[in-house]
Amino acid sequence: MSTTIETTVVPEPQVDLGIADDGFFEVEVAEIRPEADGVLSLHLAHPAGKPLPDWAPGSHIDVLLPNGLLRQYSLCSEAGAGRWRLGVLREAAGRGGSAYVHDDLRPGARIKVREPRNNFTLKPAPEYLFLAGGIGITPILPMLAAAQESGIPWRLVYMGRSRSSMAFLSELERFGDKVQVHADDEAGLFPLKDLLQAPDAGFHTYVCGPGPLLDFISSLTSAWDDQKRFHFERFVADPAATAPAAGDHEFTVETTEGIEVQVPVGTSILDALAGAGVPVLNSCREGICGTCETTVVSGEIDHRDSLLSEEEREAGETMMICVSRCKGLRMILDL
Ligand code: FES
């Protein structure tokens, strides 16, 4: 049985996709399919028929919709097909991105996207436990295929309000009893506490779903001896990330080019730098996409993103400058 898994390297594109300076290029909506109540899949292809770049499980892309909204969606088809597939949930409380996709986007439309980025990498492990809530199945789906192919033991618990709201169920049938589908309207809430109170030694858990589910699972796993075994991806920012916190203070950021800016309370490093003529590529501005990740040369980081692992936070090598701040009075960034 092989225990090798290749997940981290996203190869450079082999073809000229017409990528602009801001990283965007155009793709065509080749197909739109209903996948469940309130969930569509978008199938994207290059307008000239060129193969879209390969990607690894856990990757997402920035999508610039024709109505000007910028959104991040996980890639949820198996890698290497030359096309991409996204799953989009209609979010009643959303800001218009998912409503536009559901109501206005049609096959043949052109949208702008950036190349895949991966903040939710499937790392080698002796065993995997995947937990998906609702649309959180999208980044997990290609992970299952990768785990299956590698021969590493795994299981999935896929939770949702009802089966009719849960996308891609038919694609999971091939995995047999490795997949447990749990619909709340049939059996109440899934007993996560029982599942996670005595974790098997060595297994790694990958979780994606709504914020409250992630918060609950995070509280159940906070006592695990090894936090590196717990991996999660948020679709929605932690509200604490973007709100000013008690104790926030003004500090100075210096770039390696020698530009110095003051970052007042209530202003992000990203905005302070932009105001000083140092624009940094960004997307979500909420600490969930990783686009603004910046290398830190010196200074103590006050991490407020929803991306970096505990290990990465401790290493202190990079930060998301759209939300994270400086604990001290000065820091130097590699810009
Ligand atoms: S812009 Fe998305 S993490 Fe900063």
CSV table of C-alpha atoms and ligand atoms in Angstrom, one decimal, residues 282-292 307 320-322, ligand 1:
chain,number,residue,atom,x,y,z
A,282,ASN,CA,-5.5,41.6,-2.6
A,283,SER,CA,-8.9,40.0,-3.0
A,284,CYS,CA,-11.2,39.1,0.0
A,285,ARG,CA,-9.7,41.8,2.4
A,286,GLU,CA,-11.1,39.6,5.2
A,287,GLY,CA,-8.1,37.2,5.9
A,288,ILE,CA,-9.6,34.2,4.1
A,289,CYS,CA,-8.1,34.0,0.6
A,290,GLY,CA,-4.4,34.4,1.1
A,291,THR,CA,-3.9,36.8,-1.9
A,292,CYS,CA,-2.2,39.5,0.3
A,307,LEU,CA,-5.8,30.8,7.0
A,320,MET,CA,-2.1,38.6,5.8
A,321,ILE,CA,-1.8,42.3,5.7
A,322,CYS,CA,-5.5,43.0,5.0
B,1,FES,S1,-6.9,39.9,0.7
B,1,FES,FE1,-7.6,37.9,1.2
B,1,FES,S2,-6.3,37.3,2.9
B,1,FES,FE2,-5.9,39.4,2.5
